[in-house]
XYZ file of C-alpha atoms in Angstrom:
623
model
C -67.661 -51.087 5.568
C -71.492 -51.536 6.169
C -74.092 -51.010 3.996
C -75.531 -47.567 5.710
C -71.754 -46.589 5.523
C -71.701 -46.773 1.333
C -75.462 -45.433 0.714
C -74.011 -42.355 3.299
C -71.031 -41.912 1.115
C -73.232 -41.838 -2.053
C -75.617 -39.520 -0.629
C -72.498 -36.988 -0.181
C -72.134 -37.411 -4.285
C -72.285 -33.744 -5.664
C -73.171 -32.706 -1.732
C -71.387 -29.479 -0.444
C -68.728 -30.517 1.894
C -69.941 -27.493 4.362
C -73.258 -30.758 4.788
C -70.202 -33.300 5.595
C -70.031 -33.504 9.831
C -66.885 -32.374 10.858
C -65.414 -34.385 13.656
C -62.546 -33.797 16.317
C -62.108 -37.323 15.520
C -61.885 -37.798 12.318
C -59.377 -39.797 11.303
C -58.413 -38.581 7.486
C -57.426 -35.403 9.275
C -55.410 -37.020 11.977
C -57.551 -35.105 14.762
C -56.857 -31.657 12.683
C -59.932 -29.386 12.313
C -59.248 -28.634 8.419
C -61.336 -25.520 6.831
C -64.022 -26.366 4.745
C -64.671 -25.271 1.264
C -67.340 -23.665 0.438
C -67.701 -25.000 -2.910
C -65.616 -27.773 -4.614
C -65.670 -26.128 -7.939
C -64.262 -22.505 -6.575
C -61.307 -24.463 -5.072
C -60.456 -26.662 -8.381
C -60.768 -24.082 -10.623
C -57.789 -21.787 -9.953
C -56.102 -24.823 -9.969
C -56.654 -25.359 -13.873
C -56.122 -22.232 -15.180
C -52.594 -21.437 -16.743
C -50.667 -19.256 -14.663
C -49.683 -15.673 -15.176
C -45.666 -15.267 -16.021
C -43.958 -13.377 -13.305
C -42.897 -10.024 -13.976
C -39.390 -8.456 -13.628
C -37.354 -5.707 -15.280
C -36.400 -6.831 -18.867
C -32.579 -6.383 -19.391
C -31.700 -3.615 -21.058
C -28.108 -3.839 -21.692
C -26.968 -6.144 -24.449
C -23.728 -8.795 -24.146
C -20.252 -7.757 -25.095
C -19.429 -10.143 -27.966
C -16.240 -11.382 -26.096
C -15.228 -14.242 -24.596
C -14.186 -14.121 -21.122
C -10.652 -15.536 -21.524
C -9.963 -13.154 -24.615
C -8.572 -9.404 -22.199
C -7.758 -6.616 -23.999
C -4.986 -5.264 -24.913
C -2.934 -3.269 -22.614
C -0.479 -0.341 -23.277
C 1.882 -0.413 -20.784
C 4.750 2.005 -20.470
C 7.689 1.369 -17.399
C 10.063 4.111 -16.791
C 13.313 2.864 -16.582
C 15.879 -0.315 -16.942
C 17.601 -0.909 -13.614
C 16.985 -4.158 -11.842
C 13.709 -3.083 -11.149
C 12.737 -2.121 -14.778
C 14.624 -5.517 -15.966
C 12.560 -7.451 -13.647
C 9.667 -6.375 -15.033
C 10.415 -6.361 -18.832
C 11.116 -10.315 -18.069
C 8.067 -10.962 -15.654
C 5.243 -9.227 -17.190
C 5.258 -10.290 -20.611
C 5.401 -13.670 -18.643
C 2.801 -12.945 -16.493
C 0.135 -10.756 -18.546
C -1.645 -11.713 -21.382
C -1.728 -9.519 -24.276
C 0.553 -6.909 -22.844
C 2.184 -4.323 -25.295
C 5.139 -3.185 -23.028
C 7.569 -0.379 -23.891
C 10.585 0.993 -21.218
C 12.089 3.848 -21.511
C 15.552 4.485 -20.348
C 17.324 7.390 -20.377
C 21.017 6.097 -20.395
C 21.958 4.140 -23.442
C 21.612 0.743 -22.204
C 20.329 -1.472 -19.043
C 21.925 -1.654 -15.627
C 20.490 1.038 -13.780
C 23.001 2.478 -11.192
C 25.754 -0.018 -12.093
C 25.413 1.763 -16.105
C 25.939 5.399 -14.146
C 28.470 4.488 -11.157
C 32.135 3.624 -12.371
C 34.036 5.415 -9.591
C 36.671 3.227 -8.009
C 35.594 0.674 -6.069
C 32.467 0.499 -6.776
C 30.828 -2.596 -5.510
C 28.083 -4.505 -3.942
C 27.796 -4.456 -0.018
C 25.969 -8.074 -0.389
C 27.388 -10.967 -1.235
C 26.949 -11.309 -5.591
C 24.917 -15.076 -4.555
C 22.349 -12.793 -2.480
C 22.042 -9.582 -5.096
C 20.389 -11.321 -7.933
C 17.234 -13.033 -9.436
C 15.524 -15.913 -7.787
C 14.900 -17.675 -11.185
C 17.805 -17.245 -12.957
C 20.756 -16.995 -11.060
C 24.689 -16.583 -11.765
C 26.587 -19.413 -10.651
C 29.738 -17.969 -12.116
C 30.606 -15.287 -10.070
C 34.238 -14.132 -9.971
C 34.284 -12.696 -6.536
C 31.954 -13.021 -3.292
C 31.413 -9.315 -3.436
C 31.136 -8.383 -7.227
C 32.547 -5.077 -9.144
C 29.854 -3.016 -10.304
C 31.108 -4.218 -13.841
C 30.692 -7.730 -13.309
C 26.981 -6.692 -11.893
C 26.326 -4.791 -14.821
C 26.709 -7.493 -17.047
C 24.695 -10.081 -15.276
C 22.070 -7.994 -15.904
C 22.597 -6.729 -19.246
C 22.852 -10.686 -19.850
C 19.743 -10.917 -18.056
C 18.107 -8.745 -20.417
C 19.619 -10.718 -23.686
C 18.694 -13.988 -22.512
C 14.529 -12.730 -22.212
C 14.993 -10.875 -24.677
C 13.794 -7.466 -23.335
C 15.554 -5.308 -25.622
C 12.872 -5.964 -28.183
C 10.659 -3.499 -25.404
C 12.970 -0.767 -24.406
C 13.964 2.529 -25.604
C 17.000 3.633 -25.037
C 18.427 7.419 -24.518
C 14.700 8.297 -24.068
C 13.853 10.261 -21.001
C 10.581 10.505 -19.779
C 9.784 14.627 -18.576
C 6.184 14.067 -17.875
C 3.523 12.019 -17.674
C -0.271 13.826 -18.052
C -3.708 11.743 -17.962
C -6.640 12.637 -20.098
C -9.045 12.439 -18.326
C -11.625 12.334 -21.164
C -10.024 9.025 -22.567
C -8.863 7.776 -19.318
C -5.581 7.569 -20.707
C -1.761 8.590 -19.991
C 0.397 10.592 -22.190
C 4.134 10.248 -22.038
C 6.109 13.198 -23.083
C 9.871 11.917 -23.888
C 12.572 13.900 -25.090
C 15.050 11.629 -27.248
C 18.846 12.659 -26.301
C 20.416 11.135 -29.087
C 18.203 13.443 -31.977
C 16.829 16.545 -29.039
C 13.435 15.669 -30.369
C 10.141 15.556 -28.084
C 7.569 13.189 -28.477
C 4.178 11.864 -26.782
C 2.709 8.994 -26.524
C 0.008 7.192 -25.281
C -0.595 4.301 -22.744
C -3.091 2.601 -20.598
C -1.000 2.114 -17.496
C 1.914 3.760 -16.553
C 5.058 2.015 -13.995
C 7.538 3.718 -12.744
C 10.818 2.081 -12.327
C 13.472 4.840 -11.756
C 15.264 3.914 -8.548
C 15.739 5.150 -5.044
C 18.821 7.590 -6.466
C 18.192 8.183 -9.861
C 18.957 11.714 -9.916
C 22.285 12.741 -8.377
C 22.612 16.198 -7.986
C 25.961 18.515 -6.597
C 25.995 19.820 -2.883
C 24.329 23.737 -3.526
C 27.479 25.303 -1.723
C 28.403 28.755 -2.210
C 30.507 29.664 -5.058
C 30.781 26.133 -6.047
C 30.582 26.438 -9.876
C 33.816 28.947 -9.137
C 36.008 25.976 -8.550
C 38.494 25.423 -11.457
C 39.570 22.170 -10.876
C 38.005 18.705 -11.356
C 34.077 19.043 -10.214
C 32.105 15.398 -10.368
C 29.597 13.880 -8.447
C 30.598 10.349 -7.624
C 27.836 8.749 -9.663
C 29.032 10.917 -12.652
C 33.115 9.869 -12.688
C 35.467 10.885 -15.074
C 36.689 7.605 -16.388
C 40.026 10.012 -17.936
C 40.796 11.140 -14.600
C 43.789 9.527 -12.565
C 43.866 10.283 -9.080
C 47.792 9.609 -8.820
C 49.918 12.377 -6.625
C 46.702 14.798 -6.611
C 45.104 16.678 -3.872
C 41.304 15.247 -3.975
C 38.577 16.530 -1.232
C 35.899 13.989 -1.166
C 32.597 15.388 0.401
C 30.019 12.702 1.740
C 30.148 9.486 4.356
C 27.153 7.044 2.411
C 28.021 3.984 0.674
C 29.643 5.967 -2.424
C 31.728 8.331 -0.127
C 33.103 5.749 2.076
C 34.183 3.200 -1.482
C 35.365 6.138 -2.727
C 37.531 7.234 0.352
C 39.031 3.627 1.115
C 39.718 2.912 -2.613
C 41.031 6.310 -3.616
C 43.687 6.836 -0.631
C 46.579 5.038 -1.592
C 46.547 6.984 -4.347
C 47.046 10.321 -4.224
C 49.013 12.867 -2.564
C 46.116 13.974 0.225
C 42.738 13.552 0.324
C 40.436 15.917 2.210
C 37.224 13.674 3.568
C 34.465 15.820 4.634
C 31.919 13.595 6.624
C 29.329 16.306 8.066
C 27.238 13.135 9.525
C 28.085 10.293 11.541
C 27.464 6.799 10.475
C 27.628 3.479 11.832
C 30.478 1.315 9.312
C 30.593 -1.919 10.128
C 32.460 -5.199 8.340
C 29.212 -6.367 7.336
C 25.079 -6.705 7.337
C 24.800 -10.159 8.194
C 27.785 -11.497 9.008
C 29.458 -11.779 5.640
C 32.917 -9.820 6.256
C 33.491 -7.311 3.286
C 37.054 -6.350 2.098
C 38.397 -3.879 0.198
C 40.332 -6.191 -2.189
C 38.696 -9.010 -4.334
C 37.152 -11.860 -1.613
C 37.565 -14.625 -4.339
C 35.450 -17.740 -4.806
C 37.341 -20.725 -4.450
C 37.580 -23.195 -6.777
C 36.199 -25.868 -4.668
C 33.088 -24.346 -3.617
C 33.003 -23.243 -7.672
C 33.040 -26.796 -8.954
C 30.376 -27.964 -6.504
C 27.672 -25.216 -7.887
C 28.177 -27.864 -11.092
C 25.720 -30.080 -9.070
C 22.481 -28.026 -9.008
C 21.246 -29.468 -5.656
C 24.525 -28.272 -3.980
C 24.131 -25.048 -5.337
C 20.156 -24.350 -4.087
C 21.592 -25.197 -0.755
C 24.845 -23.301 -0.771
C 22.678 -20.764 -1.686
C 19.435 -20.872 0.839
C 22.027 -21.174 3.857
C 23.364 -17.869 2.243
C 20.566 -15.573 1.826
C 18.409 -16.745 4.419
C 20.645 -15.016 6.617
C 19.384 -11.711 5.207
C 15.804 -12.497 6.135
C 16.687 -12.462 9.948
C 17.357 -10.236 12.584
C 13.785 -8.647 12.224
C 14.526 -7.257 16.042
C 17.536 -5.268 15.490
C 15.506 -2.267 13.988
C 13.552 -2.241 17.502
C 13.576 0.282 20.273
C 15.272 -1.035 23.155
C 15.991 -4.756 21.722
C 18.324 -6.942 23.021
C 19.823 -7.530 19.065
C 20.063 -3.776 18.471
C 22.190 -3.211 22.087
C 24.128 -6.058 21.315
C 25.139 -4.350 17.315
C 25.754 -1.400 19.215
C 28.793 -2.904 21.183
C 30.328 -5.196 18.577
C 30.171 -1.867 16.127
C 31.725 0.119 18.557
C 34.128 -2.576 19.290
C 35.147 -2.414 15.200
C 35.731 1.103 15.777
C 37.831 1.083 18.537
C 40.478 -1.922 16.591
C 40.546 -0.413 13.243
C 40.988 3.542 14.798
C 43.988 2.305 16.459
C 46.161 4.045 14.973
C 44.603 7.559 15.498
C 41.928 6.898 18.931
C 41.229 10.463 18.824
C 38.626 10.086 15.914
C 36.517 7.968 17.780
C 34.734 10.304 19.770
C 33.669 12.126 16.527
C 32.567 9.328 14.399
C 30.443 6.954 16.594
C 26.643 8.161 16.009
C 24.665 9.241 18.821
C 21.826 7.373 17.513
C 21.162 3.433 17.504
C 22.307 1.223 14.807
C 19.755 0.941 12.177
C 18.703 4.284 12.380
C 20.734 5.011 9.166
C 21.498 2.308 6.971
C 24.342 0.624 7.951
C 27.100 0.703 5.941
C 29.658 -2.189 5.329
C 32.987 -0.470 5.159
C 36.304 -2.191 4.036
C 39.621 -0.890 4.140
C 37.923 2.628 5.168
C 39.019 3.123 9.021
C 42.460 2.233 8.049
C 42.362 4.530 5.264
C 41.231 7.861 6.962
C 43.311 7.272 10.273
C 46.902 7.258 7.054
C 48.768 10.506 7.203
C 47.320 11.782 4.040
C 44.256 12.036 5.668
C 42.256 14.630 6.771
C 38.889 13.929 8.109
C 36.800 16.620 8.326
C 33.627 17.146 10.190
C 33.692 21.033 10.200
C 30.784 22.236 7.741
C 31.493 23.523 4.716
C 31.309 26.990 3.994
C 32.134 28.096 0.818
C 34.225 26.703 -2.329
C 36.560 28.938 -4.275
C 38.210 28.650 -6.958
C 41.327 26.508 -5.942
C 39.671 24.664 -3.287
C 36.878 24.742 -0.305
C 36.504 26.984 3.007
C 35.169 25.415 6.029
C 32.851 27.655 8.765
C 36.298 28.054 11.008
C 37.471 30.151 7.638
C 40.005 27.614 6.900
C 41.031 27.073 3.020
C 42.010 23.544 1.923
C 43.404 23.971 -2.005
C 42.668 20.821 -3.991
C 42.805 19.872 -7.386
C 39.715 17.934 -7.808
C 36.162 17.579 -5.582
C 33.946 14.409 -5.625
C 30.962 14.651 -4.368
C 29.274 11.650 -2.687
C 25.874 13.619 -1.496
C 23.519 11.096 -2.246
C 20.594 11.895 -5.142
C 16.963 12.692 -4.677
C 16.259 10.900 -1.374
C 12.829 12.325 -0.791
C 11.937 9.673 -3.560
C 9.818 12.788 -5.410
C 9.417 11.915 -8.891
C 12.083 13.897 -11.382
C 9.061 14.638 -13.413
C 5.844 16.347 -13.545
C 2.825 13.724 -13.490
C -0.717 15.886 -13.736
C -4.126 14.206 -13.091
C -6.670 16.053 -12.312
C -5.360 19.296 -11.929
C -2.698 18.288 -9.594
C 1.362 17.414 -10.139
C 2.481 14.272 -8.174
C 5.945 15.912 -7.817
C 4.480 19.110 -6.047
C 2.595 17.323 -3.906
C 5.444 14.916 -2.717
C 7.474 17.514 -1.939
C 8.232 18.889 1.459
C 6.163 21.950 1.245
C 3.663 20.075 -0.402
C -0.036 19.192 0.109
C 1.076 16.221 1.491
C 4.745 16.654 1.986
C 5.906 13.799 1.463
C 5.612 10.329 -0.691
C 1.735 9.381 0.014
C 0.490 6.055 -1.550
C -1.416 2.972 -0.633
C 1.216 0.230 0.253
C 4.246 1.683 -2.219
C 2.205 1.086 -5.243
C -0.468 3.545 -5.986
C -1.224 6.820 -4.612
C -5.106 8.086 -5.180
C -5.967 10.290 -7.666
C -3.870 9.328 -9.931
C -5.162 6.295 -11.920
C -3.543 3.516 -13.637
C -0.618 4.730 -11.761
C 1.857 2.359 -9.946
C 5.211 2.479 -8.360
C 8.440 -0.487 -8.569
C 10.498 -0.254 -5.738
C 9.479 3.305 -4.855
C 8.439 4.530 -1.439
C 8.012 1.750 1.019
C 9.542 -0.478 -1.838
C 11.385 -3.254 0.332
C 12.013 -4.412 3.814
C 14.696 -4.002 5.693
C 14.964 -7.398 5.334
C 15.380 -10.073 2.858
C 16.697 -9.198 -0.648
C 16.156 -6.518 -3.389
C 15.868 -8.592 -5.925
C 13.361 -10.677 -4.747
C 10.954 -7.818 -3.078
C 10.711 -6.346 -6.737
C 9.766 -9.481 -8.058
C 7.262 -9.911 -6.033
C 5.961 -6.231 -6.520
C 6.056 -7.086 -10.209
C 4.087 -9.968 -9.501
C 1.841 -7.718 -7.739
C 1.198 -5.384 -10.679
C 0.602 -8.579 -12.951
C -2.033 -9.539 -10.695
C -3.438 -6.272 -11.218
C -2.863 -5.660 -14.465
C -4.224 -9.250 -15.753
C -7.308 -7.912 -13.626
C -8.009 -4.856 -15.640
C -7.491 -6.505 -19.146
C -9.240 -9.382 -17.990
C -12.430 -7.478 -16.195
C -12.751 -4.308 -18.591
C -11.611 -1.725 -16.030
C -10.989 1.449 -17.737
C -9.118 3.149 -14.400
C -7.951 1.906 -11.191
C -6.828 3.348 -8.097
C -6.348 3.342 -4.412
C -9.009 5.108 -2.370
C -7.785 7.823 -0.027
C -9.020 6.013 3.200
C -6.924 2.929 2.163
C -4.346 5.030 1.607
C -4.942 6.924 4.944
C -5.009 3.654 6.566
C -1.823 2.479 5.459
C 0.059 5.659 6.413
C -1.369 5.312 9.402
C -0.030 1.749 10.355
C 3.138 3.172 9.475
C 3.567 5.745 11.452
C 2.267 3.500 14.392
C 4.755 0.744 13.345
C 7.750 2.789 12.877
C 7.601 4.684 15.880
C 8.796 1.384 17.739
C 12.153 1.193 15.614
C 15.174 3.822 15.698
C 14.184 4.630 12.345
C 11.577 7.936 14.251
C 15.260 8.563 16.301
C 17.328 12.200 15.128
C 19.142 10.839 12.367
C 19.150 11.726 8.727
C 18.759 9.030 6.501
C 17.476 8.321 3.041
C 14.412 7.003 5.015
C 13.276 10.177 5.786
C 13.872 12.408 3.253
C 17.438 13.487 4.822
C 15.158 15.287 7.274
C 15.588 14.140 10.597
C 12.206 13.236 12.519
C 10.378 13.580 9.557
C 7.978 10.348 8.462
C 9.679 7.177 7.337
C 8.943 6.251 3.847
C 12.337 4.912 2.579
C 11.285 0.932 3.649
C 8.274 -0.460 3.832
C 6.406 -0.814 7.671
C 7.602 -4.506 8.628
C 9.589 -7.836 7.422
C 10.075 -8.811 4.002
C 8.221 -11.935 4.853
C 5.579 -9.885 5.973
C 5.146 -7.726 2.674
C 5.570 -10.656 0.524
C 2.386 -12.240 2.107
C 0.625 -8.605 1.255
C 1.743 -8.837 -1.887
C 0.416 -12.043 -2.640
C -3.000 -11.536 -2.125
C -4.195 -8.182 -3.189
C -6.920 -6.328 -1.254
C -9.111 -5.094 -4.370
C -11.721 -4.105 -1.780
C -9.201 -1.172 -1.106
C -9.147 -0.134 -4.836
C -11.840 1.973 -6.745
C -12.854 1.167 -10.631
C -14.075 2.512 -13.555
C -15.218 0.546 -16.098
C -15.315 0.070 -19.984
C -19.333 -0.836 -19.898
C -21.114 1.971 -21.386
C -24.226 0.509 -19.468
C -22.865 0.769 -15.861
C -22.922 -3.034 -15.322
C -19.563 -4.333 -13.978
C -20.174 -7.829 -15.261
C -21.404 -6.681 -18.921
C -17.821 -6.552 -20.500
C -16.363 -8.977 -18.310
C -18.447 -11.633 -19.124
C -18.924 -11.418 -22.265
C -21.139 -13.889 -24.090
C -21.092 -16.454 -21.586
C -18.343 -18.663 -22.224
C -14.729 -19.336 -23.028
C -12.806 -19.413 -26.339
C -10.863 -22.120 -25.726
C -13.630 -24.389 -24.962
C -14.626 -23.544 -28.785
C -11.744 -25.626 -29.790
C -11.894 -28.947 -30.006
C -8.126 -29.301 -30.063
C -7.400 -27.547 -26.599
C -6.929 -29.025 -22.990
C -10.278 -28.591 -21.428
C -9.430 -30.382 -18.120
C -5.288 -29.294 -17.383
C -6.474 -29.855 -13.488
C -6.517 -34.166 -14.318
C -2.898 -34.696 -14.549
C -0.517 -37.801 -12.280
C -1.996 -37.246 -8.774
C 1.416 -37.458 -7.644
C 2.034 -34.275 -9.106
C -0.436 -32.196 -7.309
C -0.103 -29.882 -4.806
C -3.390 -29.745 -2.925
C -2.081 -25.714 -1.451
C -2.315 -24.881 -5.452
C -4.696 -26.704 -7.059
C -7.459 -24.416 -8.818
C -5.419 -21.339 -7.939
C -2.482 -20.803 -10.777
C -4.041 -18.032 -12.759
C -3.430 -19.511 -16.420
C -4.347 -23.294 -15.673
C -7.985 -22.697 -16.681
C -9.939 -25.341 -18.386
């Protein structure tokens, strides 16, 4: 740099910059034009002041003094012990941390519908390898298609080996459930049959559990309490009573009608069988022939379910047959033309010996329509000589016997009934929130008039309110068992969510709800379910909405229940101060990373025995 250069740049010393020459081509500013300040001091001294703290709404809610991984305690209650209240006496204690669980069963032990049905005959229509638990099955069983005995006590034994019995409560009949609104709360009003005392109690969730056809009920015929003989409904047999050389009417063509009919026959003197609707029968529901005597398991394919590999396989070929066929239940389907002719083909072999009845029992509606009905040994029986099938309504009973609307009198000396129990699926209790009774509004003239929930499981309005196996409980596919364990699942899912989050209520909203029933609708108006039948899908009421299965495949609803929509679910919460996150996150941090002695990192474990589609996701694998 010159010499004029430096005494230049001294000059500027303690200069303004304003005096400095600002050139286009300076080269400190690349060319820029950059503003000029005024005065050096006014632009360093904001710089060195300290500056102001930044102002935002102090917190005014305090932390729960919780730890996130600590959830309350639930009071759970589950009406009844069938298979689906079994299920979920072993799963959710499983499944939910911190549960206190209590069942209440009104018979005096477990089994549901096997406890209550000991008419002869009685039996599963699935093969015993197919009607049972996915995690702790029977490889014992005596015959392909148990007794109901034998399927009582697999789950009785079921319920010994989890040890459920420590939850339930026996002879204890739930007569209504009531929330409080106030404590966001459900009472339980049971009335103990063993002592005739009443009692309430209280819970924070309620499940009901009671079955499709909990409550049988007689036919409400004239003059039928007139009748002196022998007056049962089929699900309520007299184990004293011997059918030998009597006159028996037996009124009803379901499942229990059509056991009782083929099993009963050989037996007595003449048997009246009063069959008011058709019904498709056929030999089986997916291709695994029934019989009316004891289908045994050989004792070759018995000694290979010793190796446990043999028996997974034995048993996946088995029951995957039940998840197929999802076509048959379609309008106009190649699969449900094609059932159509073998079933009529059935018919026409095992009529033989009286043709005549054909005409009068094949249904004028598609296969499907009704639930079809695996029926050994029954065709042969009611084509026998001392067999009358009768299709002429019923108009009267009297006291030696029953009157059809053509006034003729058929004297018997005993009358089962095989009518069916409360098909709309209407709770046999009152259940108040609100103002409003569940059971009213479920009923057909009803606010709603029929079973309205979200999915099967909730219905809004009523909080902390679910449903096992209730209205749109399974598919017509797949198995029972395994569609109520993964509804159970469902309701641990939510249930771990409330105790874990500090939700005081939960329940579906009504446009989820809406939505849902919706989609139904749509979806079953493409099956012969919406076809003129009566079925336990609809109430008994032909053309009425479909509510008995749920809108699709079991494959299908066991992906829905997987992964729970909680956008479709409205909360209340236990934070006084409105925040969601206040009680659920309590102070900040875990418990378990408190002590020293825990697993802090489960996830490291052999690489070789990860599963990339589940790592991070198994709900009690936490660090």
């Amino acid at each position: 740099m010159a010499a004029e250069d430096l005494d230049h740049a001294a000059d500027t010393n303690g200069s303004t910059l304003s005096s400095l020459p600002q050139r286009a081509s300076d080269k400190t500013t690349n060319g820029v034009e950059v503003p000029a300040v005024q005065n050096l001091t006014e632009g360093i001294e904001p710089l060195l002041k300290q500056p102001k703290p930044l102002s935002y709404p102090t917190p005014n809610i305090s932390l729960e003094q919780r730890y996130i991984d600590e959830p309350r305690q639930l009071r759970v209650a589950v009406i009844g012990a069938g298979l689906s209240g079994v299920l979920a006496g072993i799963l959710l204690p499983a499944k939910v941390p911190n549960i206190k669980l209590t069942i209440f069963e009104k018979n005096a032990d477990v089994g549901g519908t096997w406890f209550e049905n000991i008419y002869p005959g009685v039996r599963c229509d699935v093969p015993a390898h197919v009607y049972q638990t996915s995690f702790a099955p029977n490889v014992n069983w005596s015959e392909q298609f148990a007794q109901g005995p034998e399927i009582k006590a697999y789950w009785q034994g079921l319920a010994r080996k989890y040890d459920i019995y420590q939850y339930l409560k026996f002879s204890q009949r739930v007569e209504e459930l009531s929330w409080d609104e106030t404590r966001s709360l459900w009472w339980v009003n049971v009335h103990n049959l063993s002592t005739g005392e009443t009692s309430s109690q209280e819970f924070d969730f309620v499940l009901t559990a009671i079955g499709r056809f909990n409550a049988w009920k007689l036919p409400d015929y004239p003059g039928i309490h007139e009748f002196k003989g022998l007056l049962r409904h089929a699900s309520n047999w007299d184990s004293n009573f011997d059918p030998t050389g009597k006159r028996v009417a037996v009124i009803g063509n379901g499942a229990s009608g059509i056991q009782l009919t083929a099993n009963i026959q050989k037996h007595v003197q003449h048997l009246d069988h009063y069959a008011r609707n058709k019904t498709w029968v056929t030999a089986s529901f997916a291709g695994d022939e029934t019989s009316i005597t004891p289908i045994p398991i050989s004792p070759e394919l018995q000694d290979s379910f010793k190796d446990p590999n043999e028996y997974v396989k034995f048993r996946k070929d088995l029951e995957s047959k039940y998840w197929r066929g999802f076509s048959s239940w379609l309008k106009g389907s190649e699969l449900n033309d094609k059932s159509r002719a073998d079933f009529i083909e059935l018919m026409t072999k095992r009529l033989a010996k009286k043709p005549e009845l054909l005409k009068n029992i094949i249904p004028d509606f598609s296969p499907h329509c009704r639930r079809l009905t695996p029926g050994p040994g029954y065709f042969e029986a009611i084509t026998e000589d001392n067999v009358e099938y009768i299709q002429t309504p019923i108009k009267r009973f009297t006291e030696t016997g029953i009157e059809t609307l053509d006034g003729k009198h058929r004297e018997v000396d005993a009358v089962f009934c095989a009518t069916g129990a409360n098909v709309d699926m209407v709770p046999p209790f009152s259940i108040w929130a609100h103002g409003k009774d569940l059971s009213k509004l479920w009923r057909e003239d009803g606010e709603y008039g029929f079973p309205y929930t979200y999915l099967g499981v909730g219905t809004p309005g009523f909080p902390n309110l679910g449903f096992i196996h209730g209205p749109h409980g399974s598919g017509r596919s797949g198995t029972v068992p395994h569609c109520v364990e993964v509804q159970v699942a469902f309701f641990a899912k939510l249930l771990r969510k409330v105790g874990r989050e500090g939700i005081k209520t939960i329940q579906p909203s009504r446009r989820a709800a809406d939505d849902f029933v919706q989609y139904s609708d749509a979806f079953f108006e493409t099956t012969v379910l919406s076809e003129n039948c009566s079925s336990w899908y609809n109430s008994g009421r032909p053309g009425s909405r479909i509510h008995g299965l749920w809108p699709g495949s079991a494959a299908q609803v066991t992906i829905i229940y997987r992964d729970p929509r909680w956008e479709d679910w409205e909360y209340e919460y236990l934070s006084e101060t409105g925040n969601r996150f206040a009680w659920y996150f309590g102070i900040g941090c875990t418990k378990k990373e408190q002590d020293l002695d825990s697993d802090i990192t489960p996830y490291i474990r052999d690489p070789a025995s990860i599963d990339l589609r589940d790592l991070h996701e198994s709900w009690w694998d936490l660090p």
